[in-house]
PDB file of C-alpha atoms and ligand atoms in Angstrom:
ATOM      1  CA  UNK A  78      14.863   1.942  -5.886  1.00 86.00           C
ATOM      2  CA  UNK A  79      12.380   1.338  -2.820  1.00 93.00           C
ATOM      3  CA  UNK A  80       8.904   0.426  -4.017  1.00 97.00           C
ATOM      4  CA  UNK A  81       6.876   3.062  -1.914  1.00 98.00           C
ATOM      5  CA  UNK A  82       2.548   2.616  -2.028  1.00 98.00           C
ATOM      6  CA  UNK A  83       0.067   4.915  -0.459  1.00 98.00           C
ATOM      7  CA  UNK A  84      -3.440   3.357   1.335  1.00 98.00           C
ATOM      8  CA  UNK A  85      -5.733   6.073   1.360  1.00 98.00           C
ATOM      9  CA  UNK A  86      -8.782   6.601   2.481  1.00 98.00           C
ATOM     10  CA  UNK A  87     -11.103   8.168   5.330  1.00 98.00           C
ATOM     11  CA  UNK A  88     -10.584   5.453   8.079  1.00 98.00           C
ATOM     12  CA  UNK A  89     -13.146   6.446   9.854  1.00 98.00           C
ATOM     13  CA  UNK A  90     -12.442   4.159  11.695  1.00 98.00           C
ATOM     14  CA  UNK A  91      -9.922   1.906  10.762  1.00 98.00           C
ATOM     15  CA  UNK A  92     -11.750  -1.880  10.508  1.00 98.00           C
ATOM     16  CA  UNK A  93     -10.359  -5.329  10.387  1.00 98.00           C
ATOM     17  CA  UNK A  94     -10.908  -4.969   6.809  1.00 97.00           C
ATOM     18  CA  UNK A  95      -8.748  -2.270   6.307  1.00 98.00           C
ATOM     19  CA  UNK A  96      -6.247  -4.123   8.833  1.00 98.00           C
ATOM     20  CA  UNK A  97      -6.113  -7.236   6.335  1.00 97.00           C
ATOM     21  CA  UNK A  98      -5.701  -4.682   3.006  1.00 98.00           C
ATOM     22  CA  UNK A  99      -2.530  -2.498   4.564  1.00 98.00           C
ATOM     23  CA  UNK A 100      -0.912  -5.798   5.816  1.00 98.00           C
ATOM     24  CA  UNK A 101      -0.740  -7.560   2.614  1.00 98.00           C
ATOM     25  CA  UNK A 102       0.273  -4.593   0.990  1.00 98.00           C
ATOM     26  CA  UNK A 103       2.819  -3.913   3.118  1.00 98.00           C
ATOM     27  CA  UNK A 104       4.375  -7.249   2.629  1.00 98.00           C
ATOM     28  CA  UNK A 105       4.717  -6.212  -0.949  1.00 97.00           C
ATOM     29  CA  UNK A 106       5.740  -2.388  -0.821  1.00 98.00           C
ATOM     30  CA  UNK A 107       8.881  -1.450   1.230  1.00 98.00           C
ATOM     31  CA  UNK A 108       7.196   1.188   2.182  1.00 98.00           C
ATOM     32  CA  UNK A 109       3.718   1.698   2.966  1.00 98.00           C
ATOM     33  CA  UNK A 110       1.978   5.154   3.352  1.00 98.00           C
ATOM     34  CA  UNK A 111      -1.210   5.080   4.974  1.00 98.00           C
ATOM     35  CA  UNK A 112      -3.051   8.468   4.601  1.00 98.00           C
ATOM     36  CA  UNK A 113      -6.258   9.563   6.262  1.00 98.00           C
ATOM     37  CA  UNK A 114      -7.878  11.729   3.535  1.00 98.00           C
ATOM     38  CA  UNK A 115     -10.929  13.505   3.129  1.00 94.00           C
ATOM     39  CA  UNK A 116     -14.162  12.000   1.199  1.00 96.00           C
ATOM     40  CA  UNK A 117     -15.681  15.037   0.284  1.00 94.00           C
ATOM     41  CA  UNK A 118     -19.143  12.961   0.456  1.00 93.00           C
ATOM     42  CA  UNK A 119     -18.513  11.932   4.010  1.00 95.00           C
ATOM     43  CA  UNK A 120     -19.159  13.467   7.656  1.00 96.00           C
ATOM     44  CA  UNK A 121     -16.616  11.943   9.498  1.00 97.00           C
ATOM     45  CA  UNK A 122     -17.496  10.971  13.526  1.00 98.00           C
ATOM     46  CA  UNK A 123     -13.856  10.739  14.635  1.00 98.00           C
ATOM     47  CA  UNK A 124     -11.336  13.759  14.052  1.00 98.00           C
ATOM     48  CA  UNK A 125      -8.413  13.407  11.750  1.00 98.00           C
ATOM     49  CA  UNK A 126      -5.837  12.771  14.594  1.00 98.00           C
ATOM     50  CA  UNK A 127      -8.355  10.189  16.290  1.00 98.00           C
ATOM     51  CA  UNK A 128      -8.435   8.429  13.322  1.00 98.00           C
ATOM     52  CA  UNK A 129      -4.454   8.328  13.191  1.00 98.00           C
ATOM     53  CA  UNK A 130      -4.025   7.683  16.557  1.00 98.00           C
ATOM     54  CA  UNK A 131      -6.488   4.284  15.761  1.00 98.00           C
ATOM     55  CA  UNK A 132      -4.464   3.414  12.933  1.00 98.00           C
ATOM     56  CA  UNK A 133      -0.937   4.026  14.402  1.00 98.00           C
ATOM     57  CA  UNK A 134      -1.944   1.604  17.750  1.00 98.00           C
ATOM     58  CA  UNK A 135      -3.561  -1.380  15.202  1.00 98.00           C
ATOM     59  CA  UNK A 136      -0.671  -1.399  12.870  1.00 98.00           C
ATOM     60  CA  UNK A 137       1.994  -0.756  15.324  1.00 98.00           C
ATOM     61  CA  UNK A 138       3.335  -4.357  14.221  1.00 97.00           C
ATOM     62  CA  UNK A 139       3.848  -3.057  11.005  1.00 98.00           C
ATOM     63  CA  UNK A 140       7.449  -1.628  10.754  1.00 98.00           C
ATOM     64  CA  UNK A 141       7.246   0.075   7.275  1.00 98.00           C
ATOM     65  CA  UNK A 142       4.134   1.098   7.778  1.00 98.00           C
ATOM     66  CA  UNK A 143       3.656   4.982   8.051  1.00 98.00           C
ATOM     67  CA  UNK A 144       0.666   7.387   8.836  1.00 98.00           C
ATOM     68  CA  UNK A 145      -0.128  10.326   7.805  1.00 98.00           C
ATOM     69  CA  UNK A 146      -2.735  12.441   6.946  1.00 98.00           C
ATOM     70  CA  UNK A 147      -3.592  15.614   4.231  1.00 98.00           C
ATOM     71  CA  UNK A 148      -5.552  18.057   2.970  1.00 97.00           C
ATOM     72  CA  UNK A 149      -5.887  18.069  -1.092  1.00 97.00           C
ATOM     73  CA  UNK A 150      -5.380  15.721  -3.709  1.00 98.00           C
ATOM     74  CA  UNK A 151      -4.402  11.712  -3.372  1.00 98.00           C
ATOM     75  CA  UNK A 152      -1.933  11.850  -5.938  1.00 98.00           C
ATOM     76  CA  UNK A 153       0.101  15.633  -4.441  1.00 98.00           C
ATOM     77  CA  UNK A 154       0.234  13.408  -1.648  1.00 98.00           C
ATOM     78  CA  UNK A 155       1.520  10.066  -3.457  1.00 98.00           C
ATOM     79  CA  UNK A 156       4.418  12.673  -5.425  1.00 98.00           C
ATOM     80  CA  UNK A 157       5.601  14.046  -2.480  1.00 98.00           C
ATOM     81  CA  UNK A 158       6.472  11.053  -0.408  1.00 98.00           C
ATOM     82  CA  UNK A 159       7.794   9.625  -4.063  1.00 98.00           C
ATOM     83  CA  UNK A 160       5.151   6.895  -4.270  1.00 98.00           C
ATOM     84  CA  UNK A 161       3.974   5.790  -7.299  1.00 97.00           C
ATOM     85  CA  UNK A 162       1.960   3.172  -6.311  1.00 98.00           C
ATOM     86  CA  UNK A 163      -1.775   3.837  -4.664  1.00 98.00           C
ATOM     87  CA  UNK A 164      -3.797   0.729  -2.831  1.00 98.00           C
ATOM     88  CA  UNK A 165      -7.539  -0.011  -2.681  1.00 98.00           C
ATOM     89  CA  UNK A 166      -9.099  -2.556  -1.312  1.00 97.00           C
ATOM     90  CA  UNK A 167     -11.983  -3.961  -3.326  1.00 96.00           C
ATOM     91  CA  UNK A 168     -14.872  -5.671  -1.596  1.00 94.00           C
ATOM     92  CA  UNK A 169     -17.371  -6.430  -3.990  1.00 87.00           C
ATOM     93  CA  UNK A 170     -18.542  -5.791  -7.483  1.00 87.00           C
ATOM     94  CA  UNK A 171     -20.529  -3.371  -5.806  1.00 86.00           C
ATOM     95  CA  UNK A 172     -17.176  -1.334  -5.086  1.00 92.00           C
ATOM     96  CA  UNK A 173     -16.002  -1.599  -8.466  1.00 94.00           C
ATOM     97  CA  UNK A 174     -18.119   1.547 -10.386  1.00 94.00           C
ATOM     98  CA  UNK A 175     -16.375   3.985  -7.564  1.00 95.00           C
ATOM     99  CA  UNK A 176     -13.087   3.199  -7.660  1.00 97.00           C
ATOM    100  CA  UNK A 177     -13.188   3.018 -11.405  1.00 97.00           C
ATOM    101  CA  UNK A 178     -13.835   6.605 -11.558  1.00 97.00           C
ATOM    102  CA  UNK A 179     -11.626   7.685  -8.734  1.00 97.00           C
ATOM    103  CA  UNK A 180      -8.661   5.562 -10.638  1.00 98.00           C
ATOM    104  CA  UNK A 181      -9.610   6.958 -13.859  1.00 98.00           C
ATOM    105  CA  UNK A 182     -10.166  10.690 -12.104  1.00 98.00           C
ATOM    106  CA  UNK A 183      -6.177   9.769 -10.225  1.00 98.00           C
ATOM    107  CA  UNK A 184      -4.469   9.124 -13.673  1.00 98.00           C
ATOM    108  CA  UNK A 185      -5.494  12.008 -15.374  1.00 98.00           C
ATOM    109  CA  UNK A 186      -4.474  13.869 -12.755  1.00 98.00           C
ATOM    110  CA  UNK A 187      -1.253  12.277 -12.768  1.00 98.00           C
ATOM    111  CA  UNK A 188      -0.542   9.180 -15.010  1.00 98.00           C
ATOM    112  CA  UNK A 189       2.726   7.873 -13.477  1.00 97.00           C
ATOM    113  CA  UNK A 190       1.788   6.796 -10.596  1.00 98.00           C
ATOM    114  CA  UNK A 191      -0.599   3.646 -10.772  1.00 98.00           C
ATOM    115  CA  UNK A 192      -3.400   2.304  -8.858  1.00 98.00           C
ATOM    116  CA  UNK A 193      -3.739  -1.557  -7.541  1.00 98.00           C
ATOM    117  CA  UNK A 194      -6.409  -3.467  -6.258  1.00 97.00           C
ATOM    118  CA  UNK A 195      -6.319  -5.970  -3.479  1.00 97.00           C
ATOM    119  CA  UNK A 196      -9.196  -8.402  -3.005  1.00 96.00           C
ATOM    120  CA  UNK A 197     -10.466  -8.268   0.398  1.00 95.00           C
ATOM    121  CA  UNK A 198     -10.325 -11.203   2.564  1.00 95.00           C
ATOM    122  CA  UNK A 199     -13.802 -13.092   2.021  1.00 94.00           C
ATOM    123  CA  UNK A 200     -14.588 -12.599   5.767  1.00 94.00           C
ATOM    124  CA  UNK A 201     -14.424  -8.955   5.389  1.00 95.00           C
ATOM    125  CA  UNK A 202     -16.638  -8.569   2.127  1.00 93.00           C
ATOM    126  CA  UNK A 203     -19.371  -7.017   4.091  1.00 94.00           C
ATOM    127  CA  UNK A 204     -17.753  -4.768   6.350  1.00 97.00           C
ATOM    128  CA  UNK A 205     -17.203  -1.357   6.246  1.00 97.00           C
ATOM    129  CA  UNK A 206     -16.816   1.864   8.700  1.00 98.00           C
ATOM    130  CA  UNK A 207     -20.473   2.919   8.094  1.00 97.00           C
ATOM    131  CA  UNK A 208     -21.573  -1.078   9.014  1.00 97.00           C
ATOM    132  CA  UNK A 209     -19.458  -0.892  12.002  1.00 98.00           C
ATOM    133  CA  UNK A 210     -20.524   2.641  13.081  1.00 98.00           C
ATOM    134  CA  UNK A 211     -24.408   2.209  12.866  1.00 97.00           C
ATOM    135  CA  UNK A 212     -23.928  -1.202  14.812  1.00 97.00           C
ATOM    136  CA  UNK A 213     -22.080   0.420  17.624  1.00 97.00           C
ATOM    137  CA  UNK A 214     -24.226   3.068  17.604  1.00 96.00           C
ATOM    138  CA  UNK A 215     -26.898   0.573  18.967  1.00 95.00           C
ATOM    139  CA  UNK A 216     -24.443  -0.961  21.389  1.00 95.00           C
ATOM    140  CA  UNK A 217     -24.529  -4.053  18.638  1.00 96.00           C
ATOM    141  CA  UNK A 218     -21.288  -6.506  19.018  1.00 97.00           C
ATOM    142  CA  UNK A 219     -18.605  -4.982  17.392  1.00 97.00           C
ATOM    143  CA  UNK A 220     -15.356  -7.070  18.859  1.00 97.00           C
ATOM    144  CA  UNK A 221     -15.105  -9.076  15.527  1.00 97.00           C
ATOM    145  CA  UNK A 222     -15.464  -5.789  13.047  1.00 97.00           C
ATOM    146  CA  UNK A 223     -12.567  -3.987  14.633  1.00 98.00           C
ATOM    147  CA  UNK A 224      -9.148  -4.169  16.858  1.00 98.00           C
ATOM    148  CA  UNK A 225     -10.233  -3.856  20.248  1.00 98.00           C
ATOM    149  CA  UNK A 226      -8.282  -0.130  20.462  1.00 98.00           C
ATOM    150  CA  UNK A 227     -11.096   1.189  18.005  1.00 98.00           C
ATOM    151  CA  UNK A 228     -13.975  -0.721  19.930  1.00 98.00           C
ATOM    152  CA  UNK A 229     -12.563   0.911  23.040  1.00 98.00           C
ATOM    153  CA  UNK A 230     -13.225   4.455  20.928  1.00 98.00           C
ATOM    154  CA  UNK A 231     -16.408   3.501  19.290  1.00 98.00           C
ATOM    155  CA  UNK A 232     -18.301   2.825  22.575  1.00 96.00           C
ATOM    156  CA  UNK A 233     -16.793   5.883  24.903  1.00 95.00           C
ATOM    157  CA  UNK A 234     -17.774   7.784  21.254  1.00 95.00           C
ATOM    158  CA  UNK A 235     -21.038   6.863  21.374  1.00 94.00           C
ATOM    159  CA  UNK A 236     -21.290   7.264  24.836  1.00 87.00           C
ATOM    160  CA  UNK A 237     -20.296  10.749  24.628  1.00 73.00           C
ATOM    161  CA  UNK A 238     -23.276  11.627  22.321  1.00 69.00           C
ATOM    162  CA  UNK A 239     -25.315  10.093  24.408  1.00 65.00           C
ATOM    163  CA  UNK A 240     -24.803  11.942  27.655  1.00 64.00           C
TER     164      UNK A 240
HETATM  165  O1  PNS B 296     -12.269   5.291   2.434  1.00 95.24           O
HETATM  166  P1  PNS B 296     -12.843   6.089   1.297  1.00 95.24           P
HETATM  167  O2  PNS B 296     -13.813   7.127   1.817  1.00 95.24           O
HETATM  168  O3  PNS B 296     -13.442   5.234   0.220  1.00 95.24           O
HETATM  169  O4  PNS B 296     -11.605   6.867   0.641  1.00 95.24           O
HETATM  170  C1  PNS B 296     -11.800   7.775  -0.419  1.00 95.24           C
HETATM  171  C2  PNS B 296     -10.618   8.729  -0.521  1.00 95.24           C
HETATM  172  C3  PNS B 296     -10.462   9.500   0.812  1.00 95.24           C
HETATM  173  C4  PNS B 296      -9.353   7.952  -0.785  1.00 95.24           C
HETATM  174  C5  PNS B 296     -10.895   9.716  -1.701  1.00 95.24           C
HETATM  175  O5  PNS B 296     -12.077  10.417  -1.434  1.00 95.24           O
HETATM  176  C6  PNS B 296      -9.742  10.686  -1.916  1.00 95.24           C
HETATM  177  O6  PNS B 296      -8.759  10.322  -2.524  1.00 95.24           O
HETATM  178  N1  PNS B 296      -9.891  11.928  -1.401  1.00 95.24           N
HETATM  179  C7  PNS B 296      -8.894  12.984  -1.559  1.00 95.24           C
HETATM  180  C8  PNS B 296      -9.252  13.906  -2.759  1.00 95.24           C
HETATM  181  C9  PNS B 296      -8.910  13.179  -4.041  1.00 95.24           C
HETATM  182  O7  PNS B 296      -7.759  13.079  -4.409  1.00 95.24           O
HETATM  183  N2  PNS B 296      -9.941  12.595  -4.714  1.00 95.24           N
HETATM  184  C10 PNS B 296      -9.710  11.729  -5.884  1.00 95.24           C
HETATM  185  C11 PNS B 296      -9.777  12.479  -7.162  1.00 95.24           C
HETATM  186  S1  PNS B 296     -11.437  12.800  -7.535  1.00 95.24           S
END
């Protein structure tokens, strides 16, 4: 039976931290969903299909790799690709009282598939979309947050509210 995971989350956009979680999960999973969803508590600045267009260039080296997005619930979305595995990445302890209560939240909703946690690579502890967005924003140096496809996007993004 193939071992199939989903990595979801908003991506928005896809960092060198998330790079370092879906490639070490994918080295474990045949089969690796990732699956831009929507964080009801975010406003996204890149669209849905910008966001999969980021993540389908940076893991392009990745050949069971997938991506995807939806509308709804994680775990419809885990069921109907037959995953029943979901992957977070976990930066600090800081992260740990939110996923808690999304994992909790998950297997109510559906206790067969389970949730694992993969420690993010100490060089990425800090990072995170919003860190990389606001220092863009500010034409900050961005070229070791992200792959240079989703610099390329931040700066003609930013450039665009600008004008
Ligand atoms: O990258 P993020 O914003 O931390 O990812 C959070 C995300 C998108 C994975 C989460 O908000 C999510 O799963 N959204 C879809 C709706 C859902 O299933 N929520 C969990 C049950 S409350």
């Amino acid at each position: 039976m193939a071992r199939i995971a989903v990595c979801p989350g908003s991506f928005d956009p896809v960092t060198f931290g998330h790079l370092d979680i879906i490639t070490r999960a994918a080295k474990v999973f045949d089969e690796l969903y990732v699956v831009v969803l929507n964080n009801s508590s975010k406003q996204p600045l890149f669209s849905v299909d910008e966001r999969i267009e980021l993540i389908k260039m940076v893991t392009k080296n990745i050949p069971n790799a997938k991506v995807d997005s939806f509308q709804g619930l994680l775990v419809d979305y885990a069921e109907s690709v037959n995953a029943n595995a979901i992957i977070r990445g976990l930066r600090a302890v800081s992260d740990f009282e939110y996923e808690m209560q999304i994992t909790s939240m998950n297997r109510v909703l559906n206790d067969k598939i389970e949730t694992f946690f993969i420690m993010t690579n100490n060089q990425y502890s800090f990072l995170s979309s919003s860190i990389v967005k606001e220092v863009a924003k500010y034409d900050g140096k961005i070229s070791e947050l992200v792959p240079p496809e989703v610099e390329e996007a931040l700066i003609s993004k930013f450039k665009g509210n600008k004008e």
